[in-house]
Amino acid sequence: MTRRTEWPDSPAEPGGDAGSGYGPTDTSAAARGAAADDVGARSGRRSREGAGAGSGFGEGAGRRARSGTRGSGSPSSSRAEKGEPRDPVEQARNICLRLLTGTPRTRKQLADALRKREIPDEAAEEVLARFEDVGLIDDAAFAGAWVESRHHGRGLARRALVRELRTKGVDSAVIDEAVGQLDADQEEETARELVARKLRSTRGLDRDKRLRRLAGMLARKGYGEGMALRVVRQALEEEGEDTEGLDEPF
């Protein structure tokens, strides 16, 4: 299995996790442009329809309405002056494109970000569905790359990977498929590599303390008690430690 760019240590917030360099799908400018053009066109149609509906009030009413808008000092006026779109679909599209630039996101992460910015549910759903259609949101690809990167980069076991993906809102069936790419043999080999790297720093400590420190490190990375004890016991034996009595759970 090839190595991927390492993911951040802790689960990221929907609006601002650090980039990993991995995109769950092709997030090229062309793909982003397709989504932007599609959703933007819909927004433009709604804006034109709204303008046409208001034309029945007459030119004078239109001038009064525009004059009232300029003098109202409302939040929407302020946003317009700053160049921010008023249409919620266009707002949602811009937010999602910014968040997806350089960093993959799950659908839930984007939905949470839109909700936090008070985007109406209908507009958020329209944009999220369209982004899924064009491949800018792909939770299955996200989960697969997350498992590969975090296992190789941080040595996380399946149990820890499941916890992380759940916090990002990935569906349980998608998680099961993603972590299924790690078999027991590969997981144990990674555990041995982790212990081998940590073993030198425990030399000089008594045997039980070494056991607790090494096994605790594996436990924090999601390895089960049985596997952790077996791997640590074998590593200590290779160093000439007496491992009698270490078959008991720690």
CSV table of C-alpha atoms in Angstrom, one decimal:
chain,number,residue,atom,x,y,z
A,1,MET,CA,0.0,0.0,0.0
A,2,THR,CA,1.4,3.4,-1.0
A,3,ARG,CA,2.0,6.1,1.6
A,4,ARG,CA,-0.1,9.2,1.5
A,5,THR,CA,0.5,12.7,2.9
A,6,GLU,CA,0.0,12.6,6.6
A,7,TRP,CA,-3.2,13.9,8.1
A,8,PRO,CA,-3.4,16.2,11.1
A,9,ASP,CA,-3.1,14.7,14.6
A,10,SER,CA,-6.6,15.6,15.9
A,11,PRO,CA,-10.0,15.7,14.3
A,12,ALA,CA,-10.4,19.0,12.7
A,13,GLU,CA,-13.2,21.5,13.1
A,14,PRO,CA,-15.6,21.7,10.1
A,15,GLY,CA,-14.5,25.2,9.2
A,16,GLY,CA,-10.8,25.1,9.7
A,17,ASP,CA,-8.8,21.8,9.9
A,18,ALA,CA,-5.3,21.9,8.6
A,19,GLY,CA,-4.7,20.7,5.0
A,20,SER,CA,-3.3,17.3,4.3
A,21,GLY,CA,-2.6,17.6,0.6
A,22,TYR,CA,-5.1,14.9,-0.2
A,23,GLY,CA,-8.3,15.5,-2.1
A,24,PRO,CA,-10.9,12.8,-1.9
A,25,THR,CA,-11.7,13.3,-5.6
A,26,ASP,CA,-10.4,15.4,-8.4
A,27,THR,CA,-10.7,18.9,-7.0
A,28,SER,CA,-9.1,20.6,-9.9
A,29,ALA,CA,-10.1,24.1,-11.1
A,30,ALA,CA,-12.2,22.5,-13.8
A,31,ALA,CA,-14.2,20.5,-11.4
A,32,ARG,CA,-14.7,23.4,-9.0
A,33,GLY,CA,-15.6,25.6,-12.0
A,34,ALA,CA,-18.3,23.1,-13.1
A,35,ALA,CA,-19.9,23.2,-9.7
A,36,ALA,CA,-19.6,27.0,-9.5
A,37,ASP,CA,-21.0,27.6,-12.9
A,38,ASP,CA,-24.0,25.2,-12.3
A,39,VAL,CA,-25.0,26.6,-8.9
A,40,GLY,CA,-24.2,30.2,-10.0
A,41,ALA,CA,-26.5,29.9,-13.0
A,42,ARG,CA,-29.3,28.7,-10.8
A,43,SER,CA,-28.7,31.7,-8.5
A,44,GLY,CA,-28.7,34.1,-11.5
A,45,ARG,CA,-32.0,32.7,-12.7
A,46,ARG,CA,-33.7,33.2,-9.4
A,47,SER,CA,-32.3,36.8,-9.2
A,48,ARG,CA,-33.6,37.6,-12.6
A,49,GLU,CA,-37.0,36.1,-11.9
A,50,GLY,CA,-37.2,38.1,-8.7
A,51,ALA,CA,-36.4,41.3,-10.6
A,52,GLY,CA,-39.1,40.6,-13.2
A,53,ALA,CA,-41.7,40.0,-10.6
A,54,GLY,CA,-41.0,43.4,-9.0
A,55,SER,CA,-41.3,45.3,-12.2
A,56,GLY,CA,-45.1,45.5,-12.0
A,57,PHE,CA,-44.9,48.1,-9.3
A,58,GLY,CA,-43.7,50.7,-11.8
A,59,GLU,CA,-40.5,52.7,-12.3
A,60,GLY,CA,-41.2,55.1,-9.5
A,61,ALA,CA,-41.8,52.3,-7.0
A,62,GLY,CA,-38.5,50.7,-8.1
A,63,ARG,CA,-36.6,54.0,-7.6
A,64,ARG,CA,-38.2,54.4,-4.1
A,65,ALA,CA,-37.3,50.8,-3.3
A,66,ARG,CA,-33.7,51.3,-4.4
A,67,SER,CA,-33.5,54.5,-2.5
A,68,GLY,CA,-34.9,52.9,0.7
A,69,THR,CA,-32.4,50.1,0.4
A,70,ARG,CA,-29.5,52.4,0.1
A,71,GLY,CA,-30.5,54.4,3.1
A,72,SER,CA,-31.6,51.5,5.4
A,73,GLY,CA,-28.1,50.5,6.5
A,74,SER,CA,-29.4,46.9,7.0
A,75,PRO,CA,-26.9,44.0,7.3
A,76,SER,CA,-27.9,42.8,3.8
A,77,SER,CA,-27.0,46.2,2.4
A,78,SER,CA,-23.6,46.1,4.2
A,79,ARG,CA,-22.9,42.6,2.7
A,80,ALA,CA,-23.8,43.8,-0.7
A,81,GLU,CA,-21.5,46.8,-0.4
A,82,LYS,CA,-18.7,44.4,0.6
A,83,GLY,CA,-19.4,42.3,-2.5
A,84,GLU,CA,-20.8,39.3,-0.7
A,85,PRO,CA,-23.7,37.6,-2.5
A,86,ARG,CA,-27.2,37.9,-1.1
A,87,ASP,CA,-28.5,34.7,-2.6
A,88,PRO,CA,-28.1,31.9,0.0
A,89,VAL,CA,-27.3,29.3,-2.7
A,90,GLU,CA,-24.5,31.4,-4.0
A,91,GLN,CA,-23.3,32.1,-0.4
A,92,ALA,CA,-23.3,28.3,0.3
A,93,ARG,CA,-21.4,27.6,-2.9
A,94,ASN,CA,-18.7,30.1,-2.1
A,95,ILE,CA,-18.3,28.8,1.5
A,96,CYS,CA,-18.0,25.2,0.3
A,97,LEU,CA,-15.4,26.1,-2.4
A,98,ARG,CA,-13.3,28.0,0.1
A,99,LEU,CA,-13.4,25.2,2.6
A,100,LEU,CA,-12.5,22.6,-0.1
A,101,THR,CA,-9.6,24.5,-1.4
A,102,GLY,CA,-6.5,22.4,-0.5
A,103,THR,CA,-8.3,20.3,2.1
A,104,PRO,CA,-10.8,17.4,1.7
A,105,ARG,CA,-14.0,17.6,3.8
A,106,THR,CA,-16.9,15.3,4.5
A,107,ARG,CA,-20.4,16.2,3.7
A,108,LYS,CA,-21.2,16.6,7.4
A,109,GLN,CA,-18.2,19.0,7.9
A,110,LEU,CA,-19.5,21.2,5.1
A,111,ALA,CA,-23.1,21.0,6.3
A,112,ASP,CA,-22.0,22.0,9.8
A,113,ALA,CA,-20.1,24.9,8.4
A,114,LEU,CA,-23.1,26.1,6.4
A,115,ARG,CA,-25.4,25.8,9.4
A,116,LYS,CA,-23.0,27.8,11.6
A,117,ARG,CA,-23.1,30.6,9.0
A,118,GLU,CA,-26.9,30.4,9.1
A,119,ILE,CA,-27.4,29.2,5.5
A,120,PRO,CA,-31.0,28.0,5.0
A,121,ASP,CA,-31.3,24.2,4.9
A,122,GLU,CA,-32.8,24.2,1.5
A,123,ALA,CA,-30.0,26.2,0.0
A,124,ALA,CA,-27.4,24.1,1.8
A,125,GLU,CA,-28.9,20.8,0.6
A,126,GLU,CA,-29.0,22.0,-3.0
A,127,VAL,CA,-25.3,23.0,-3.0
A,128,LEU,CA,-24.1,19.9,-1.1
A,129,ALA,CA,-26.1,17.6,-3.4
A,130,ARG,CA,-24.6,19.3,-6.5
A,131,PHE,CA,-21.1,19.1,-5.1
A,132,GLU,CA,-21.6,15.3,-4.5
A,133,ASP,CA,-22.8,15.0,-8.1
A,134,VAL,CA,-19.6,16.5,-9.5
A,135,GLY,CA,-17.3,14.6,-7.1
A,136,LEU,CA,-16.2,17.5,-4.9
A,137,ILE,CA,-17.7,15.7,-1.9
A,138,ASP,CA,-16.9,12.0,-1.7
A,139,ASP,CA,-17.1,10.5,1.8
A,140,ALA,CA,-16.0,7.1,0.7
A,141,ALA,CA,-12.8,8.4,-0.9
A,142,PHE,CA,-12.2,10.6,2.1
A,143,ALA,CA,-12.5,7.7,4.5
A,144,GLY,CA,-10.2,5.4,2.4
A,145,ALA,CA,-7.5,8.0,2.2
A,146,TRP,CA,-7.8,8.9,5.9
A,147,VAL,CA,-7.3,5.3,6.9
A,148,GLU,CA,-4.3,4.8,4.7
A,149,SER,CA,-2.6,8.1,5.7
A,150,ARG,CA,-3.3,7.9,9.4
A,151,HIS,CA,-2.3,4.2,9.7
A,152,HIS,CA,1.0,4.7,7.9
A,153,GLY,CA,1.7,8.2,9.1
A,154,ARG,CA,0.7,7.8,12.8
A,155,GLY,CA,0.4,4.0,13.2
A,156,LEU,CA,-3.3,4.2,14.2
A,157,ALA,CA,-5.2,0.9,14.5
A,158,ARG,CA,-8.6,0.3,13.2
A,159,ARG,CA,-10.4,1.1,16.5
A,160,ALA,CA,-8.8,4.6,16.6
A,161,LEU,CA,-9.5,5.2,12.9
A,162,VAL,CA,-13.2,4.4,13.4
A,163,ARG,CA,-13.4,6.9,16.2
A,164,GLU,CA,-11.8,9.6,14.1
A,165,LEU,CA,-14.0,9.0,11.1
A,166,ARG,CA,-17.2,9.0,13.2
A,167,THR,CA,-16.3,12.5,14.6
A,168,LYS,CA,-16.2,13.7,11.0
A,169,GLY,CA,-19.7,12.4,10.3
A,170,VAL,CA,-18.8,9.5,8.0
A,171,ASP,CA,-21.5,6.9,7.7
A,172,SER,CA,-20.9,3.6,9.6
A,173,ALA,CA,-21.0,1.5,6.4
A,174,VAL,CA,-18.5,3.7,4.7
A,175,ILE,CA,-16.2,3.5,7.7
A,176,ASP,CA,-16.4,-0.3,7.8
A,177,GLU,CA,-15.4,-0.5,4.2
A,178,ALA,CA,-12.5,1.9,4.7
A,179,VAL,CA,-11.0,0.2,7.7
A,180,GLY,CA,-11.5,-3.1,6.1
A,181,GLN,CA,-8.4,-2.4,3.9
A,182,LEU,CA,-6.3,-3.0,7.1
A,183,ASP,CA,-6.0,-6.7,7.9
A,184,ALA,CA,-4.9,-8.1,11.2
A,185,ASP,CA,-1.4,-9.0,10.0
A,186,GLN,CA,-0.7,-5.5,8.7
A,187,GLU,CA,-2.0,-4.0,11.9
A,188,GLU,CA,0.2,-6.2,14.0
A,189,GLU,CA,3.3,-5.4,11.9
A,190,THR,CA,2.6,-1.7,12.4
A,191,ALA,CA,2.4,-2.3,16.1
A,192,ARG,CA,5.8,-4.0,16.1
A,193,GLU,CA,7.3,-1.1,14.2
A,194,LEU,CA,5.9,1.4,16.8
A,195,VAL,CA,7.3,-0.6,19.7
A,196,ALA,CA,10.7,-1.0,18.0
A,197,ARG,CA,11.0,2.8,17.6
A,198,LYS,CA,9.9,3.4,21.2
A,199,LEU,CA,11.9,0.6,22.8
A,200,ARG,CA,15.3,2.4,23.0
A,201,SER,CA,13.8,5.3,25.0
A,202,THR,CA,12.6,2.8,27.7
A,203,ARG,CA,16.0,1.2,28.3
A,204,GLY,CA,17.2,1.6,31.9
A,205,LEU,CA,13.6,1.4,33.3
A,206,ASP,CA,12.5,-1.7,35.1
A,207,ARG,CA,10.6,-4.3,33.1
A,208,ASP,CA,7.1,-3.6,34.4
A,209,LYS,CA,7.5,0.1,33.8
A,210,ARG,CA,8.7,-0.6,30.2
A,211,LEU,CA,5.7,-2.8,29.7
A,212,ARG,CA,3.3,-0.2,30.9
A,213,ARG,CA,4.8,2.5,28.8
A,214,LEU,CA,5.0,0.5,25.6
A,215,ALA,CA,1.6,-1.1,26.0
A,216,GLY,CA,0.1,2.3,26.9
A,217,MET,CA,1.4,3.8,23.7
A,218,LEU,CA,-0.2,1.1,21.7
A,219,ALA,CA,-3.5,1.4,23.6
A,220,ARG,CA,-3.7,5.1,22.8
A,221,LYS,CA,-3.3,4.3,19.1
A,222,GLY,CA,-6.2,1.9,19.2
A,223,TYR,CA,-4.5,-1.5,19.6
A,224,GLY,CA,-6.3,-4.1,21.6
A,225,GLU,CA,-4.9,-5.4,24.9
A,226,GLY,CA,-4.1,-8.8,23.7
A,227,MET,CA,-2.1,-7.7,20.6
A,228,ALA,CA,-0.3,-5.0,22.6
A,229,LEU,CA,0.8,-7.4,25.3
A,230,ARG,CA,2.0,-10.0,22.7
A,231,VAL,CA,4.0,-7.4,20.7
A,232,VAL,CA,5.6,-5.8,23.7
A,233,ARG,CA,6.4,-9.2,25.3
A,234,GLN,CA,8.2,-10.4,22.1
A,235,ALA,CA,10.1,-7.1,21.8
A,236,LEU,CA,11.4,-7.4,25.4
A,237,GLU,CA,12.3,-11.0,24.9
A,238,GLU,CA,14.5,-10.0,21.9
A,239,GLU,CA,16.3,-7.7,24.2
A,240,GLY,CA,17.0,-10.4,26.7
A,241,GLU,CA,14.3,-9.4,29.3
A,242,ASP,CA,12.8,-12.0,31.5
A,243,THR,CA,9.1,-12.0,30.4
A,244,GLU,CA,7.9,-14.7,32.8
A,245,GLY,CA,4.5,-13.5,34.2
A,246,LEU,CA,3.9,-11.1,31.4
A,247,ASP,CA,1.1,-13.2,30.0
A,248,GLU,CA,-1.3,-11.6,32.5
A,249,PRO,CA,-3.4,-8.7,31.3
A,250,PHE,CA,-1.8,-5.3,32.2
